[in-house]
C-alpha atoms as a PDB file:
ATOM      1  CA  UNK A   1     -10.548  15.304 -21.941  1.00  0.00           C
ATOM      2  CA  UNK A   2     -13.559  14.816 -20.021  1.00  0.00           C
ATOM      3  CA  UNK A   3     -12.988  11.235 -19.894  1.00  0.00           C
ATOM      4  CA  UNK A   4      -9.526  11.613 -18.194  1.00  0.00           C
ATOM      5  CA  UNK A   5     -11.147  13.865 -15.668  1.00  0.00           C
ATOM      6  CA  UNK A   6     -13.840  11.503 -14.815  1.00  0.00           C
ATOM      7  CA  UNK A   7     -11.045   8.826 -14.518  1.00  0.00           C
ATOM      8  CA  UNK A   8      -9.253  10.982 -12.071  1.00  0.00           C
ATOM      9  CA  UNK A   9     -12.109  11.892 -10.006  1.00  0.00           C
ATOM     10  CA  UNK A  10     -13.160   8.300  -9.814  1.00  0.00           C
ATOM     11  CA  UNK A  11      -9.721   7.091  -8.482  1.00  0.00           C
ATOM     12  CA  UNK A  12      -9.692   9.814  -6.388  1.00  0.00           C
ATOM     13  CA  UNK A  13     -13.265   8.961  -4.621  1.00  0.00           C
ATOM     14  CA  UNK A  14     -12.394   5.250  -4.716  1.00  0.00           C
ATOM     15  CA  UNK A  15      -9.203   5.722  -2.804  1.00  0.00           C
ATOM     16  CA  UNK A  16     -10.701   8.050  -0.306  1.00  0.00           C
ATOM     17  CA  UNK A  17     -13.446   5.608   0.453  1.00  0.00           C
ATOM     18  CA  UNK A  18     -11.072   2.805   0.547  1.00  0.00           C
ATOM     19  CA  UNK A  19      -8.591   4.411   3.007  1.00  0.00           C
ATOM     20  CA  UNK A  20     -11.310   6.036   5.209  1.00  0.00           C
ATOM     21  CA  UNK A  21     -14.006   3.289   5.449  1.00  0.00           C
ATOM     22  CA  UNK A  22     -12.152   0.142   5.291  1.00  0.00           C
ATOM     23  CA  UNK A  23     -10.054  -0.242   8.491  1.00  0.00           C
ATOM     24  CA  UNK A  24      -8.593  -3.597   7.561  1.00  0.00           C
ATOM     25  CA  UNK A  25      -6.437  -1.575   4.768  1.00  0.00           C
ATOM     26  CA  UNK A  26      -4.807   0.653   7.299  1.00  0.00           C
ATOM     27  CA  UNK A  27      -1.219  -0.262   7.395  1.00  0.00           C
ATOM     28  CA  UNK A  28      -0.677  -0.751  11.229  1.00  0.00           C
ATOM     29  CA  UNK A  29      -2.845  -1.993  13.888  1.00  0.00           C
ATOM     30  CA  UNK A  30      -3.096  -0.129  17.223  1.00  0.00           C
ATOM     31  CA  UNK A  31      -1.813   2.983  15.807  1.00  0.00           C
ATOM     32  CA  UNK A  32      -3.428   5.877  17.299  1.00  0.00           C
ATOM     33  CA  UNK A  33      -2.058   8.680  15.036  1.00  0.00           C
ATOM     34  CA  UNK A  34      -1.278   9.484  11.579  1.00  0.00           C
ATOM     35  CA  UNK A  35       2.351  10.085  12.488  1.00  0.00           C
ATOM     36  CA  UNK A  36       2.874   6.721  14.232  1.00  0.00           C
ATOM     37  CA  UNK A  37       1.763   5.358  10.982  1.00  0.00           C
ATOM     38  CA  UNK A  38       4.110   7.262   8.861  1.00  0.00           C
ATOM     39  CA  UNK A  39       6.823   6.483  11.505  1.00  0.00           C
ATOM     40  CA  UNK A  40       6.307   2.637  10.606  1.00  0.00           C
ATOM     41  CA  UNK A  41       6.385   3.138   7.010  1.00  0.00           C
ATOM     42  CA  UNK A  42       9.373   5.277   6.966  1.00  0.00           C
ATOM     43  CA  UNK A  43      11.099   2.442   8.790  1.00  0.00           C
ATOM     44  CA  UNK A  44       9.911  -0.067   6.538  1.00  0.00           C
ATOM     45  CA  UNK A  45      11.087   2.095   3.509  1.00  0.00           C
ATOM     46  CA  UNK A  46      14.526   2.430   5.210  1.00  0.00           C
ATOM     47  CA  UNK A  47      14.678  -1.092   5.224  1.00  0.00           C
ATOM     48  CA  UNK A  48      13.045  -1.905   1.957  1.00  0.00           C
ATOM     49  CA  UNK A  49      14.270   0.511  -0.372  1.00  0.00           C
ATOM     50  CA  UNK A  50      18.179   0.012   0.068  1.00  0.00           C
ATOM     51  CA  UNK A  51      17.871  -3.834   0.092  1.00  0.00           C
ATOM     52  CA  UNK A  52      15.718  -3.660  -3.207  1.00  0.00           C
ATOM     53  CA  UNK A  53      18.105  -1.180  -4.893  1.00  0.00           C
ATOM     54  CA  UNK A  54      21.171  -3.197  -3.945  1.00  0.00           C
ATOM     55  CA  UNK A  55      19.928  -6.481  -4.848  1.00  0.00           C
ATOM     56  CA  UNK A  56      18.533  -5.193  -8.229  1.00  0.00           C
ATOM     57  CA  UNK A  57      21.854  -3.267  -8.901  1.00  0.00           C
ATOM     58  CA  UNK A  58      23.655  -6.165  -8.293  1.00  0.00           C
ATOM     59  CA  UNK A  59      21.511  -8.615 -10.447  1.00  0.00           C
ATOM     60  CA  UNK A  60      21.500  -6.081 -13.182  1.00  0.00           C
ATOM     61  CA  UNK A  61      25.215  -5.481 -13.455  1.00  0.00           C
ATOM     62  CA  UNK A  62      26.395  -8.992 -12.515  1.00  0.00           C
ATOM     63  CA  UNK A  63      23.779 -11.020 -14.215  1.00  0.00           C
ATOM     64  CA  UNK A  64      21.306  -9.338 -16.811  1.00  0.00           C
ATOM     65  CA  UNK A  65      23.966  -7.083 -18.617  1.00  0.00           C
ATOM     66  CA  UNK A  66      26.830  -9.754 -18.960  1.00  0.00           C
ATOM     67  CA  UNK A  67      24.519 -12.237 -20.283  1.00  0.00           C
ATOM     68  CA  UNK A  68      22.383  -9.717 -22.522  1.00  0.00           C
ATOM     69  CA  UNK A  69      19.328 -10.120 -20.651  1.00  0.00           C
ATOM     70  CA  UNK A  70      18.492  -6.466 -20.137  1.00  0.00           C
ATOM     71  CA  UNK A  71      14.878  -6.848 -21.556  1.00  0.00           C
ATOM     72  CA  UNK A  72      14.078  -8.812 -18.147  1.00  0.00           C
ATOM     73  CA  UNK A  73      15.251  -5.826 -15.832  1.00  0.00           C
ATOM     74  CA  UNK A  74      11.813  -4.445 -15.019  1.00  0.00           C
ATOM     75  CA  UNK A  75      10.320  -8.023 -14.437  1.00  0.00           C
ATOM     76  CA  UNK A  76      13.291  -8.958 -12.140  1.00  0.00           C
ATOM     77  CA  UNK A  77      13.114  -5.838 -10.340  1.00  0.00           C
ATOM     78  CA  UNK A  78       9.413  -6.149  -9.527  1.00  0.00           C
ATOM     79  CA  UNK A  79      10.050  -9.809  -8.594  1.00  0.00           C
ATOM     80  CA  UNK A  80      12.815  -8.479  -6.035  1.00  0.00           C
ATOM     81  CA  UNK A  81      10.643  -5.775  -4.684  1.00  0.00           C
ATOM     82  CA  UNK A  82       7.777  -8.165  -4.208  1.00  0.00           C
ATOM     83  CA  UNK A  83      10.142 -10.906  -2.382  1.00  0.00           C
ATOM     84  CA  UNK A  84      11.884  -8.179  -0.386  1.00  0.00           C
ATOM     85  CA  UNK A  85       8.844  -6.624   1.239  1.00  0.00           C
ATOM     86  CA  UNK A  86       7.311  -9.591   3.051  1.00  0.00           C
ATOM     87  CA  UNK A  87      10.886 -10.078   4.547  1.00  0.00           C
ATOM     88  CA  UNK A  88      10.840  -6.402   5.687  1.00  0.00           C
ATOM     89  CA  UNK A  89       7.477  -7.228   7.175  1.00  0.00           C
ATOM     90  CA  UNK A  90       8.755 -10.244   8.947  1.00  0.00           C
ATOM     91  CA  UNK A  91      11.571  -8.197  10.448  1.00  0.00           C
ATOM     92  CA  UNK A  92       9.098  -5.398  11.597  1.00  0.00           C
ATOM     93  CA  UNK A  93       6.876  -7.888  13.276  1.00  0.00           C
ATOM     94  CA  UNK A  94       9.735  -9.424  15.244  1.00  0.00           C
ATOM     95  CA  UNK A  95      11.701  -6.585  16.255  1.00  0.00           C
ATOM     96  CA  UNK A  96       9.319  -3.561  16.537  1.00  0.00           C
ATOM     97  CA  UNK A  97       6.516  -2.267  18.517  1.00  0.00           C
ATOM     98  CA  UNK A  98       4.739  -1.265  15.380  1.00  0.00           C
ATOM     99  CA  UNK A  99       2.789  -4.361  14.153  1.00  0.00           C
ATOM    100  CA  UNK A 100       2.049  -4.369  10.481  1.00  0.00           C
ATOM    101  CA  UNK A 101      -1.464  -5.548   9.570  1.00  0.00           C
ATOM    102  CA  UNK A 102      -2.370  -7.509   6.387  1.00  0.00           C
ATOM    103  CA  UNK A 103      -3.128  -6.927   3.838  1.00  0.00           C
ATOM    104  CA  UNK A 104      -2.461  -3.125   4.056  1.00  0.00           C
ATOM    105  CA  UNK A 105       1.205  -3.048   4.749  1.00  0.00           C
ATOM    106  CA  UNK A 106       2.510  -5.381   2.351  1.00  0.00           C
ATOM    107  CA  UNK A 107       0.476  -3.865  -0.481  1.00  0.00           C
ATOM    108  CA  UNK A 108       1.185  -0.356   0.545  1.00  0.00           C
ATOM    109  CA  UNK A 109       5.128  -0.838   0.493  1.00  0.00           C
ATOM    110  CA  UNK A 110       5.107  -3.182  -2.540  1.00  0.00           C
ATOM    111  CA  UNK A 111       3.031  -1.059  -4.653  1.00  0.00           C
ATOM    112  CA  UNK A 112       4.975   2.026  -3.625  1.00  0.00           C
ATOM    113  CA  UNK A 113       6.332   3.394  -6.778  1.00  0.00           C
ATOM    114  CA  UNK A 114       9.319   4.641  -4.829  1.00  0.00           C
ATOM    115  CA  UNK A 115      10.709   1.353  -4.043  1.00  0.00           C
ATOM    116  CA  UNK A 116      10.843   0.331  -7.946  1.00  0.00           C
ATOM    117  CA  UNK A 117      11.809   3.983  -9.055  1.00  0.00           C
ATOM    118  CA  UNK A 118      14.741   4.168  -6.806  1.00  0.00           C
ATOM    119  CA  UNK A 119      15.833   0.742  -7.917  1.00  0.00           C
ATOM    120  CA  UNK A 120      15.665   1.906 -11.655  1.00  0.00           C
ATOM    121  CA  UNK A 121      17.352   5.140 -10.706  1.00  0.00           C
ATOM    122  CA  UNK A 122      20.202   3.417  -8.898  1.00  0.00           C
ATOM    123  CA  UNK A 123      20.496   0.941 -11.791  1.00  0.00           C
ATOM    124  CA  UNK A 124      20.735   3.718 -14.435  1.00  0.00           C
ATOM    125  CA  UNK A 125      23.218   6.117 -12.740  1.00  0.00           C
ATOM    126  CA  UNK A 126      25.436   4.422 -10.169  1.00  0.00           C
ATOM    127  CA  UNK A 127      28.743   2.985 -11.261  1.00  0.00           C
ATOM    128  CA  UNK A 128      29.652   0.642  -8.464  1.00  0.00           C
ATOM    129  CA  UNK A 129      28.056  -0.870  -5.385  1.00  0.00           C
ATOM    130  CA  UNK A 130      28.834   1.579  -2.752  1.00  0.00           C
ATOM    131  CA  UNK A 131      27.525   4.510  -4.728  1.00  0.00           C
ATOM    132  CA  UNK A 132      24.372   2.272  -4.998  1.00  0.00           C
ATOM    133  CA  UNK A 133      23.905   1.526  -1.361  1.00  0.00           C
ATOM    134  CA  UNK A 134      24.692   5.140  -0.309  1.00  0.00           C
ATOM    135  CA  UNK A 135      22.299   6.597  -2.805  1.00  0.00           C
ATOM    136  CA  UNK A 136      19.498   4.251  -1.997  1.00  0.00           C
ATOM    137  CA  UNK A 137      19.983   4.753   1.659  1.00  0.00           C
ATOM    138  CA  UNK A 138      19.900   8.683   1.317  1.00  0.00           C
ATOM    139  CA  UNK A 139      16.918   8.200  -0.981  1.00  0.00           C
ATOM    140  CA  UNK A 140      14.946   6.067   1.711  1.00  0.00           C
ATOM    141  CA  UNK A 141      15.982   8.541   4.314  1.00  0.00           C
ATOM    142  CA  UNK A 142      14.514  11.550   2.105  1.00  0.00           C
ATOM    143  CA  UNK A 143      11.268   9.458   1.414  1.00  0.00           C
ATOM    144  CA  UNK A 144      10.865   8.800   5.063  1.00  0.00           C
ATOM    145  CA  UNK A 145      11.368  12.489   6.080  1.00  0.00           C
ATOM    146  CA  UNK A 146       8.652  13.361   3.253  1.00  0.00           C
ATOM    147  CA  UNK A 147       6.266  10.771   4.828  1.00  0.00           C
ATOM    148  CA  UNK A 148       6.738  12.257   8.451  1.00  0.00           C
ATOM    149  CA  UNK A 149       6.571  15.788   7.125  1.00  0.00           C
ATOM    150  CA  UNK A 150       3.309  15.059   5.462  1.00  0.00           C
ATOM    151  CA  UNK A 151       2.012  13.226   8.592  1.00  0.00           C
ATOM    152  CA  UNK A 152       3.123  15.795  10.861  1.00  0.00           C
ATOM    153  CA  UNK A 153       1.214  18.415   8.838  1.00  0.00           C
ATOM    154  CA  UNK A 154      -1.899  16.305   8.653  1.00  0.00           C
ATOM    155  CA  UNK A 155      -2.042  15.990  12.348  1.00  0.00           C
ATOM    156  CA  UNK A 156      -1.551  19.846  12.823  1.00  0.00           C
ATOM    157  CA  UNK A 157      -4.076  20.691  10.250  1.00  0.00           C
ATOM    158  CA  UNK A 158      -6.727  18.229  11.923  1.00  0.00           C
ATOM    159  CA  UNK A 159      -6.549  20.683  15.086  1.00  0.00           C
ATOM    160  CA  UNK A 160      -6.491  23.622  13.214  1.00  0.00           C
ATOM    161  CA  UNK A 161      -9.410  26.206  12.820  1.00  0.00           C
ATOM    162  CA  UNK A 162      -9.980  25.895   9.176  1.00  0.00           C
ATOM    163  CA  UNK A 163     -13.418  27.291   7.425  1.00  0.00           C
ATOM    164  CA  UNK A 164     -15.726  24.572   6.645  1.00  0.00           C
ATOM    165  CA  UNK A 165     -15.278  25.103   2.948  1.00  0.00           C
ATOM    166  CA  UNK A 166     -11.372  24.185   3.141  1.00  0.00           C
ATOM    167  CA  UNK A 167     -11.623  21.213   5.434  1.00  0.00           C
ATOM    168  CA  UNK A 168     -10.340  17.857   4.129  1.00  0.00           C
ATOM    169  CA  UNK A 169      -9.481  17.573   0.449  1.00  0.00           C
ATOM    170  CA  UNK A 170      -9.220  21.273  -0.478  1.00  0.00           C
ATOM    171  CA  UNK A 171      -6.707  21.965   2.537  1.00  0.00           C
ATOM    172  CA  UNK A 172      -4.865  18.925   1.851  1.00  0.00           C
ATOM    173  CA  UNK A 173      -4.466  19.836  -1.657  1.00  0.00           C
ATOM    174  CA  UNK A 174      -3.481  23.431  -1.072  1.00  0.00           C
ATOM    175  CA  UNK A 175      -1.109  22.283   1.643  1.00  0.00           C
ATOM    176  CA  UNK A 176       0.609  19.720  -0.553  1.00  0.00           C
ATOM    177  CA  UNK A 177       0.958  22.266  -3.483  1.00  0.00           C
ATOM    178  CA  UNK A 178       2.701  24.650  -0.974  1.00  0.00           C
ATOM    179  CA  UNK A 179       4.939  22.119   0.071  1.00  0.00           C
ATOM    180  CA  UNK A 180       5.850  20.873  -3.566  1.00  0.00           C
ATOM    181  CA  UNK A 181       6.680  24.607  -4.298  1.00  0.00           C
ATOM    182  CA  UNK A 182       9.002  24.672  -1.123  1.00  0.00           C
ATOM    183  CA  UNK A 183      10.661  21.495  -2.151  1.00  0.00           C
ATOM    184  CA  UNK A 184      11.116  22.826  -6.034  1.00  0.00           C
ATOM    185  CA  UNK A 185      13.485  25.089  -4.582  1.00  0.00           C
ATOM    186  CA  UNK A 186      16.054  22.298  -4.115  1.00  0.00           C
ATOM    187  CA  UNK A 187      15.961  21.690  -7.979  1.00  0.00           C
ATOM    188  CA  UNK A 188      19.348  22.574  -9.659  1.00  0.00           C
ATOM    189  CA  UNK A 189      21.117  22.812  -6.187  1.00  0.00           C
ATOM    190  CA  UNK A 190      23.538  20.029  -7.717  1.00  0.00           C
ATOM    191  CA  UNK A 191      24.592  20.540 -11.313  1.00  0.00           C
ATOM    192  CA  UNK A 192      24.794  17.349 -13.417  1.00  0.00           C
END
């Protein structure tokens, strides 16, 4: 048990050091606030998640399952995610005021578990392409909303008067815990 706690603490410290001390890993250049960065990531997710989910659903139902290649599903889904994210970056570079900066943007969106997780959920639950597209758009919008909510909360807490004991990580953990409890209220809203 102590080894797992040590691994968890090490991962947290490495992530905090990497994200705060290495400016080249920040996902957008010329972004002055956390909220602006979250807006860019929300837009990227709104483009990448439905594209990946739709392509992977089509490949799974029209190519992998008919040819009994279901064991390749995860590999194909990862390849599609890795191929689509640079295209999203290209679109954002050409048509957006937010300029994605390498390597942070591509790594952040590609390794985002939501991209692969939503693709797997769409593949497992959706029966037709219309349902797959609409579900993936709704999930991408929900993910973007969550990123914007957390970014807005983070910016607001930066200017709040907080006792020094609760600044930074403790305040973030308490705030995320309260928001998680609030979102748990939505469970069971739709019966399956």
